[in-house]
JSON list of C-alpha atoms in Angstrom, two decimals:
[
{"chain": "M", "resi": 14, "resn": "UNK", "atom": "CA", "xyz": [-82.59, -26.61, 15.56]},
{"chain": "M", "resi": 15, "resn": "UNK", "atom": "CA", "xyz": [-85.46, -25.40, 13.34]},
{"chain": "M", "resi": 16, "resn": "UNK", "atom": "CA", "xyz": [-87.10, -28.07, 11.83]},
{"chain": "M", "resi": 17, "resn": "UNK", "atom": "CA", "xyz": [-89.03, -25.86, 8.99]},
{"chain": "M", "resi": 18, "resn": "UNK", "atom": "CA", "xyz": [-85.27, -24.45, 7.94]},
{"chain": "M", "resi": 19, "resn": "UNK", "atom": "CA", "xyz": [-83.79, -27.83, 8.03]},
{"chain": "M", "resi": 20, "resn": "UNK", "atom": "CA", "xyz": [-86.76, -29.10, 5.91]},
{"chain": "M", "resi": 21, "resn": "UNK", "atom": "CA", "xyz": [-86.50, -25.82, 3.24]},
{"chain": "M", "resi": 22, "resn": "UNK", "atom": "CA", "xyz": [-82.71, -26.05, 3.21]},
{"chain": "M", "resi": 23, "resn": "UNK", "atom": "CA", "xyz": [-83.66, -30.54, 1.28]},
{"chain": "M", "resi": 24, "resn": "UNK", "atom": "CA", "xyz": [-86.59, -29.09, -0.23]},
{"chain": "M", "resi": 25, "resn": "UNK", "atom": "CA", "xyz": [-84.04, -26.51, -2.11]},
{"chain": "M", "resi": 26, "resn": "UNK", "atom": "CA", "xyz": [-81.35, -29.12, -2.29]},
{"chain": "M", "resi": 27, "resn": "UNK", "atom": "CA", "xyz": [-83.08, -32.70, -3.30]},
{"chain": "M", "resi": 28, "resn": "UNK", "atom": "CA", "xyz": [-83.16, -32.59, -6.92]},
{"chain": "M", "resi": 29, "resn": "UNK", "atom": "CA", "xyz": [-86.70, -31.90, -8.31]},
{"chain": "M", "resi": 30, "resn": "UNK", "atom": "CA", "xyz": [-87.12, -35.31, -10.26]},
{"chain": "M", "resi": 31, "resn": "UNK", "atom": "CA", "xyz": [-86.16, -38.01, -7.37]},
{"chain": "M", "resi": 32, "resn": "UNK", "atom": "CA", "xyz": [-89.71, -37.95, -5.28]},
{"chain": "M", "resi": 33, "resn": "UNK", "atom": "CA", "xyz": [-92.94, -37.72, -5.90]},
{"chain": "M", "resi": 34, "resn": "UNK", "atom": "CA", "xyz": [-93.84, -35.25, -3.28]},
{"chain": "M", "resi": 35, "resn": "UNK", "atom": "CA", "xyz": [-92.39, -33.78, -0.38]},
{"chain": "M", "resi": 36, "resn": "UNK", "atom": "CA", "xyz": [-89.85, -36.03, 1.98]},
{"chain": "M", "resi": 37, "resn": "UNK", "atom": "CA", "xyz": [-90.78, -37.16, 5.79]},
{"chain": "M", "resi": 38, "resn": "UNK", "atom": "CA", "xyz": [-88.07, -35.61, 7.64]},
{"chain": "M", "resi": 39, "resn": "UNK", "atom": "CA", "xyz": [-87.19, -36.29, 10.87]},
{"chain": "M", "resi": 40, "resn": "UNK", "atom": "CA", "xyz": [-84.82, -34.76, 13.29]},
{"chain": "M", "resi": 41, "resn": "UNK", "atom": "CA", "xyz": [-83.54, -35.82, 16.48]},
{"chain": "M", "resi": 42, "resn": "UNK", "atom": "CA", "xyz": [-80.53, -34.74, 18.51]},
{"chain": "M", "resi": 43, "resn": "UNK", "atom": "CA", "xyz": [-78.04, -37.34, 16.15]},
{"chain": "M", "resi": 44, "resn": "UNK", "atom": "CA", "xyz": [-79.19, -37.79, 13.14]},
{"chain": "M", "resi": 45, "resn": "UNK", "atom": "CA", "xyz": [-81.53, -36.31, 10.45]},
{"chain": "M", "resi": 46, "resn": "UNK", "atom": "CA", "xyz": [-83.65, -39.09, 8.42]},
{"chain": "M", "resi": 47, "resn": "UNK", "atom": "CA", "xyz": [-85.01, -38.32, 4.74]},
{"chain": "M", "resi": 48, "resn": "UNK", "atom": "CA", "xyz": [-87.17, -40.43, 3.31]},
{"chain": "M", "resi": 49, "resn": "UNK", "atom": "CA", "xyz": [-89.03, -39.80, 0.20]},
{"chain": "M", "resi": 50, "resn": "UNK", "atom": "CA", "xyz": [-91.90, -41.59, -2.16]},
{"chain": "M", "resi": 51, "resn": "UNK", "atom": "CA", "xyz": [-90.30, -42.94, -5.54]},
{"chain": "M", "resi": 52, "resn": "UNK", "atom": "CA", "xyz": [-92.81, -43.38, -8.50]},
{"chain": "M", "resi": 53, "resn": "UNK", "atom": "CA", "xyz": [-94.41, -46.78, -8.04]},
{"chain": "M", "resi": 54, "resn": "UNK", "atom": "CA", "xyz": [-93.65, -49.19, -10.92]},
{"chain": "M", "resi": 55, "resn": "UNK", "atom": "CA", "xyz": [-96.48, -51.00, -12.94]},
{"chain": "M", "resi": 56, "resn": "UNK", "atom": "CA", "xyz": [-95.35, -54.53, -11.93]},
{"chain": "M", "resi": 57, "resn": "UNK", "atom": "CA", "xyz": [-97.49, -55.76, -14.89]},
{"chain": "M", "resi": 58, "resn": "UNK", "atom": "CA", "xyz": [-98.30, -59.84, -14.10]},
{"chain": "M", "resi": 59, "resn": "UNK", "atom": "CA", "xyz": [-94.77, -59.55, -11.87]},
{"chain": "M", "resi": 60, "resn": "UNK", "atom": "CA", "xyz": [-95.10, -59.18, -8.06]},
{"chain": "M", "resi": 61, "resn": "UNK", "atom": "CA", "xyz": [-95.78, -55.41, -6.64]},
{"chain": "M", "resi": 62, "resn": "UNK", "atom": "CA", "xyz": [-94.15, -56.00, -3.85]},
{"chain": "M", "resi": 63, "resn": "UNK", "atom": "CA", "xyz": [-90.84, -57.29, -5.91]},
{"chain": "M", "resi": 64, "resn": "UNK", "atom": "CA", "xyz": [-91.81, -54.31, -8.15]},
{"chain": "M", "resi": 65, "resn": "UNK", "atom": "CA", "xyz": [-91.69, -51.52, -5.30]},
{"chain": "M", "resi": 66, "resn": "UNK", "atom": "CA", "xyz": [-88.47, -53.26, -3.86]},
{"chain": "M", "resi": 67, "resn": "UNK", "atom": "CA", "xyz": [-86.58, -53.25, -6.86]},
{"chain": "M", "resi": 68, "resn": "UNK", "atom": "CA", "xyz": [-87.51, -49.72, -7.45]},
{"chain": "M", "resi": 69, "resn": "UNK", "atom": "CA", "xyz": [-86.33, -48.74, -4.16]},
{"chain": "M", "resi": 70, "resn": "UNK", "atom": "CA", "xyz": [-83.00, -50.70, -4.57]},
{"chain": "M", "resi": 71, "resn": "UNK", "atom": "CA", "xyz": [-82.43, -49.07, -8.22]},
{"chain": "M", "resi": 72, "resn": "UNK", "atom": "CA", "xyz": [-83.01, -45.31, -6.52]},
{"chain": "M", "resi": 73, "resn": "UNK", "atom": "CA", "xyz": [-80.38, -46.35, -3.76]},
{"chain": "M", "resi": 74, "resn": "UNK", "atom": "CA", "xyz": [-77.89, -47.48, -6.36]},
{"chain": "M", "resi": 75, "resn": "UNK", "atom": "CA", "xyz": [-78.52, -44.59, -8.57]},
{"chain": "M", "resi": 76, "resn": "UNK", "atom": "CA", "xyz": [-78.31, -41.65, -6.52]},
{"chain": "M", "resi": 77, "resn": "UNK", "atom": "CA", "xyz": [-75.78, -42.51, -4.13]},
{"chain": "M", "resi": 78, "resn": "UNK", "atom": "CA", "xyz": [-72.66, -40.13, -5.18]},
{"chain": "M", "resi": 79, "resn": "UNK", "atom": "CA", "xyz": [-75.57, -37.29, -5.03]},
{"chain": "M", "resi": 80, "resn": "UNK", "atom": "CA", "xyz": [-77.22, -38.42, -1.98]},
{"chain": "M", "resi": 81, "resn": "UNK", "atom": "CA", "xyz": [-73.20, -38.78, -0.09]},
{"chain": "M", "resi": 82, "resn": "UNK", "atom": "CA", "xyz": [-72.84, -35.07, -1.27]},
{"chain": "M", "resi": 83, "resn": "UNK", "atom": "CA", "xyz": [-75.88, -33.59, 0.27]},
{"chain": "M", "resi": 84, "resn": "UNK", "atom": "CA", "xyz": [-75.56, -35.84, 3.35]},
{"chain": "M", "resi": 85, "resn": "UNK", "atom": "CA", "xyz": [-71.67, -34.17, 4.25]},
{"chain": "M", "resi": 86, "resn": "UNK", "atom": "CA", "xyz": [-72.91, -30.70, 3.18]},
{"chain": "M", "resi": 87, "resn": "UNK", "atom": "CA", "xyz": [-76.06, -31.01, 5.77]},
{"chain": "M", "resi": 88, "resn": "UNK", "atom": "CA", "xyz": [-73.44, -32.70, 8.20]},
{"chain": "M", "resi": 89, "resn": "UNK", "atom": "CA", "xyz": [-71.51, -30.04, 7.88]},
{"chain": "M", "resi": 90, "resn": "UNK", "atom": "CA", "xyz": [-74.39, -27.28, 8.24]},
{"chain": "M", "resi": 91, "resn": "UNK", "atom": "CA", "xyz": [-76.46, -28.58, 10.85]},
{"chain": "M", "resi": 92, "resn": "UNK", "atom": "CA", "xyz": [-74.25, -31.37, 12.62]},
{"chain": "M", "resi": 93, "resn": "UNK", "atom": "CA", "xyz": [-75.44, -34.28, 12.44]},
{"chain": "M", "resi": 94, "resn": "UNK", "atom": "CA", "xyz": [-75.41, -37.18, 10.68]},
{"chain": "M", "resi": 95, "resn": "UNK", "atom": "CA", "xyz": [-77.75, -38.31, 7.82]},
{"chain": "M", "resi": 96, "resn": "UNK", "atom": "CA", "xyz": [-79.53, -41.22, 6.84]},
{"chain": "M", "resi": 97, "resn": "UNK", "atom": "CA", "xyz": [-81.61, -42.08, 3.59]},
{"chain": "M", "resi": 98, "resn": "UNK", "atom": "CA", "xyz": [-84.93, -43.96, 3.15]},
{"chain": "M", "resi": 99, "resn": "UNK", "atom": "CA", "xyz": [-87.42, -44.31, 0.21]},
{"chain": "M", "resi": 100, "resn": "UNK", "atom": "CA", "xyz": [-90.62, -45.63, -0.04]},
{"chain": "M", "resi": 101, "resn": "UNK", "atom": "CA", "xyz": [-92.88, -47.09, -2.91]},
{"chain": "M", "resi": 102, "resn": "UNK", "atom": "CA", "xyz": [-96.28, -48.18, -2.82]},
{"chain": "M", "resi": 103, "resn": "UNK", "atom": "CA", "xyz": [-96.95, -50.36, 0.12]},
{"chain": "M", "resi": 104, "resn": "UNK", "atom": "CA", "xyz": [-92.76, -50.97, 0.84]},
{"chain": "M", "resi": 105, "resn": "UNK", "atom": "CA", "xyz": [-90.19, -48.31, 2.70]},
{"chain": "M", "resi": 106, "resn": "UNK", "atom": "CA", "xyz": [-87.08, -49.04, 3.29]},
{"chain": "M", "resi": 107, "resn": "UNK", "atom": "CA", "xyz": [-84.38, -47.23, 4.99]},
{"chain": "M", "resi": 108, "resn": "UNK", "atom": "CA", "xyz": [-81.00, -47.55, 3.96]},
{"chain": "M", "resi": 109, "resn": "UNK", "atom": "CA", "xyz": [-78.14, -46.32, 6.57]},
{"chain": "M", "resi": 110, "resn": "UNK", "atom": "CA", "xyz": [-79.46, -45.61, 10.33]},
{"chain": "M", "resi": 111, "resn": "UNK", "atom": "CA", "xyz": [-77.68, -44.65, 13.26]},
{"chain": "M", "resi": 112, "resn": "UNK", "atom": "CA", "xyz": [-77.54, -46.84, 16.19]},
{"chain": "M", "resi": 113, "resn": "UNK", "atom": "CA", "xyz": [-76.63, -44.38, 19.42]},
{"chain": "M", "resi": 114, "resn": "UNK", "atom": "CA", "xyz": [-75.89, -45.94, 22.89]},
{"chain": "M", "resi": 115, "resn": "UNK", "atom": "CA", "xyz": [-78.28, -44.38, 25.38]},
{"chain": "M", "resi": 116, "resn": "UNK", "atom": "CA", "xyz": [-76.84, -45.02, 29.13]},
{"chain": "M", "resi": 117, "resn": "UNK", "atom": "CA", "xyz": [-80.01, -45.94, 31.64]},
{"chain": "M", "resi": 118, "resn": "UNK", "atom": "CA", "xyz": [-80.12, -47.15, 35.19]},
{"chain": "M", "resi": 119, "resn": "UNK", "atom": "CA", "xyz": [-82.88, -49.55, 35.64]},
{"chain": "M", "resi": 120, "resn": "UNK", "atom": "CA", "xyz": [-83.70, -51.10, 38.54]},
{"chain": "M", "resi": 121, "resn": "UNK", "atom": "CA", "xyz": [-84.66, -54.68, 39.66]},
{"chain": "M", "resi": 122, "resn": "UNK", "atom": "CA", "xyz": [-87.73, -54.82, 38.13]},
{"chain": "M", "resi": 123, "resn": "UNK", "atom": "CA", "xyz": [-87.17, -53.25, 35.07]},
{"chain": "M", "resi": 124, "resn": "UNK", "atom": "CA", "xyz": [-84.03, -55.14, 34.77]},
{"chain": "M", "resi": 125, "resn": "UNK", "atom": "CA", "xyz": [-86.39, -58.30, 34.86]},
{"chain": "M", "resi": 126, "resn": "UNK", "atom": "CA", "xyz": [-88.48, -57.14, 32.57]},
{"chain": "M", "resi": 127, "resn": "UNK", "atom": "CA", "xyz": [-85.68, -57.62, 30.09]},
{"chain": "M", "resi": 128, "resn": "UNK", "atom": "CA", "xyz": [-84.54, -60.60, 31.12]},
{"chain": "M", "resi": 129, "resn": "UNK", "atom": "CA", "xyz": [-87.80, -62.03, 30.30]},
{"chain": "M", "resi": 130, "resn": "UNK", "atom": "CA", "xyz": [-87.59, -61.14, 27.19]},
{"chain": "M", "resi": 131, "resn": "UNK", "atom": "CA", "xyz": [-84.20, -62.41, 26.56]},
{"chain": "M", "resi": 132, "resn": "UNK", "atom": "CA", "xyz": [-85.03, -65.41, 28.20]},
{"chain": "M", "resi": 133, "resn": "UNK", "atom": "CA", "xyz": [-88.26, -65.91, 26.19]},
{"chain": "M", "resi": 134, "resn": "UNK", "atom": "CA", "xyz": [-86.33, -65.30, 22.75]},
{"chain": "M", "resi": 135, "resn": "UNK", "atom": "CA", "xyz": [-87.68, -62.27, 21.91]},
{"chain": "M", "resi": 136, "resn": "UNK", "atom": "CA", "xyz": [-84.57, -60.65, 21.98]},
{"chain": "M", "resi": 137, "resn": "UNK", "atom": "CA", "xyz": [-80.97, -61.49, 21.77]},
{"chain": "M", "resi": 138, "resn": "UNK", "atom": "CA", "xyz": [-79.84, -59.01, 25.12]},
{"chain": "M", "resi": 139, "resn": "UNK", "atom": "CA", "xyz": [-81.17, -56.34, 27.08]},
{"chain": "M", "resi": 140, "resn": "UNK", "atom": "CA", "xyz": [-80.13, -53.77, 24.51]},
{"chain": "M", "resi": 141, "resn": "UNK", "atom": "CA", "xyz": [-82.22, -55.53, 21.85]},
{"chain": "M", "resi": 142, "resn": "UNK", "atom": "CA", "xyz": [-85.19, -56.23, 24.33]},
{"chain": "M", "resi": 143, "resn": "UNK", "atom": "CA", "xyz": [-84.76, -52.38, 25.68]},
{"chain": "M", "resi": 144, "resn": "UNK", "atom": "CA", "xyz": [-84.61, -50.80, 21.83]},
{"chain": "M", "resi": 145, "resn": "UNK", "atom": "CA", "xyz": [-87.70, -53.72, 20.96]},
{"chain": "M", "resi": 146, "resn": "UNK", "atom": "CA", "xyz": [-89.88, -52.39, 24.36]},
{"chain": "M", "resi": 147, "resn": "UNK", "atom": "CA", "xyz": [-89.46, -48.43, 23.17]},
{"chain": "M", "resi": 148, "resn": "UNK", "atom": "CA", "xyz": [-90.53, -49.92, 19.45]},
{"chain": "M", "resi": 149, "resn": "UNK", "atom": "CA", "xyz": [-93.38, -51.09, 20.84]},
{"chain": "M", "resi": 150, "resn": "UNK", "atom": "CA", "xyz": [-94.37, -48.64, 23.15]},
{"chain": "M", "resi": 151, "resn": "UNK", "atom": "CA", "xyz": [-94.19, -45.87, 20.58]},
{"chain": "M", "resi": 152, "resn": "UNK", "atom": "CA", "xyz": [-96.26, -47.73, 17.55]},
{"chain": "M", "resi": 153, "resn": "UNK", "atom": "CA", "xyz": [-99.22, -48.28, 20.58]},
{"chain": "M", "resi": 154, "resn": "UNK", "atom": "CA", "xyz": [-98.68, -44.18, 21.30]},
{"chain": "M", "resi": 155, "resn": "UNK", "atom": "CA", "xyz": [-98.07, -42.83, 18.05]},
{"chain": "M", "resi": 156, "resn": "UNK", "atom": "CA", "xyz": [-100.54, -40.88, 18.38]},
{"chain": "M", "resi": 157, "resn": "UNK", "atom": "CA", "xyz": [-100.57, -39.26, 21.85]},
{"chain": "M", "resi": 158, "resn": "UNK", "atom": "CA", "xyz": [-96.03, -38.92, 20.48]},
{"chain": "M", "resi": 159, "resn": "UNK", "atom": "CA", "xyz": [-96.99, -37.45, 17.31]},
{"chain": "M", "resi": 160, "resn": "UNK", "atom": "CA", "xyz": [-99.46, -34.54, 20.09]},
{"chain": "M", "resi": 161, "resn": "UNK", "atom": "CA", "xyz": [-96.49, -34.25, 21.98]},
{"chain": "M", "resi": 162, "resn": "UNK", "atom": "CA", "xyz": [-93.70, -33.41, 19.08]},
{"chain": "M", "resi": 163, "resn": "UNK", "atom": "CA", "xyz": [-96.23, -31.18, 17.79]},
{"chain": "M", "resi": 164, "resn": "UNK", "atom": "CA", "xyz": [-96.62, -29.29, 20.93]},
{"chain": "M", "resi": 165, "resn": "UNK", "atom": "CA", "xyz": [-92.76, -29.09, 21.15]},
{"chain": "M", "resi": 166, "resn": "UNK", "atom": "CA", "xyz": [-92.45, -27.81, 17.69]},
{"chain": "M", "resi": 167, "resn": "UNK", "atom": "CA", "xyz": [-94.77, -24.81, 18.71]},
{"chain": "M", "resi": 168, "resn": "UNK", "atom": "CA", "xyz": [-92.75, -24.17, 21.86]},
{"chain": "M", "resi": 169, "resn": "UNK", "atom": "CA", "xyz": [-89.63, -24.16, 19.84]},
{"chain": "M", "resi": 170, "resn": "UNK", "atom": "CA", "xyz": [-90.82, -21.72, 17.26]},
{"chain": "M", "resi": 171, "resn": "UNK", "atom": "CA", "xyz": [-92.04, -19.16, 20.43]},
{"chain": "M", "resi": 172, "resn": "UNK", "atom": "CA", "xyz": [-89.09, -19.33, 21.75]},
{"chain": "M", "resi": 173, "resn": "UNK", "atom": "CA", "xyz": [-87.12, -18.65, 18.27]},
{"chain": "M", "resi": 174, "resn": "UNK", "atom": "CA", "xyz": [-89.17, -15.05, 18.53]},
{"chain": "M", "resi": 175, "resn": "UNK", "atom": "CA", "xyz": [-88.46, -14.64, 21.72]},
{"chain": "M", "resi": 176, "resn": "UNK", "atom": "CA", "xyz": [-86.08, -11.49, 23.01]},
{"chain": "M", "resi": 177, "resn": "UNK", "atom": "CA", "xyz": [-82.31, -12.96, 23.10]},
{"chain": "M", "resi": 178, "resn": "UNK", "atom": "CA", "xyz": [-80.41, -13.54, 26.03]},
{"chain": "M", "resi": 179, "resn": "UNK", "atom": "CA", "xyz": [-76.99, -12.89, 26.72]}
]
């Protein structure tokens, strides 16, 4: 999938007056995830925090029916689902995520390295504690992940003007 076409195809369908710039898109095999900045209230002698929250919760409930529409016509289109985030000031939220079973085979080890955690109260099973370890691991490597997705993006776009086969 091209990223840049999936990201022109919201740009031209996201009405014009919901963000205040351009969304964060990402892609992966499942699921595409828009999330876009909302103006940030003046919270006056009220709590930011409460202020951004509430003005993330009021762009959920108002664009819903519109945001429903756009998500089936890009499910549709590029086949897979979507899921909606905003963010405001210093608060993101996102609304409606995918959760995807990924199979593994760990061994002892590995296995125990989970059970720690569960054991420990960290997390509630070794799904939790696996899903918390890759959390982890990727916020201490977002940069080196952020090299590498880059990198793949480039490859991708050779090989889109590359000769076709078959």
């Amino acid at each position: 999938m091209d990223r840049t076409e999936v990201a022109g195809w919201f740009a031209g369908r996201l009405p014009d007056d919901w963000f205040t710039g351009p969304v964060e898109l990402q892609v992966d095999r499942d699921e595409i995830t828009v999330v876009g900045a909302v103006p940030t209230p003046d919270a006056g002698e009220g709590d930011p925090a409460a202020a951004q929250a509430g003005r993330i919760a009021r762009f959920r409930e108002q664009t819903r029916e519109q945001r429903m529409a756009i998500a089936d016509a890009a499910q549709a289109r590029y086949g897979r689902s979507v899921a909606w985030g905003a963010s405001c000031g210093d608060t993101r939220e996102l609304f409606t995520t995918l959760s995807v079973p990924v199979m593994t085979r760990l061994r002892q080890p590995e296995r125990q390295v989970l059970d720690t955690l569960v054991d420990a109260g960290v997390a509630r099973s070794r799904s939790e504690a696996l899903a918390w370890s890759v959390r982890l691991v990727g916020e201490h490597t977002e940069e080196w992940l952020t090299e590498l997705r880059r990198a793949m993006e480039s490859v991708e776009e050779v090989r889109g003007r590359g000769p076709a086969v078959g």
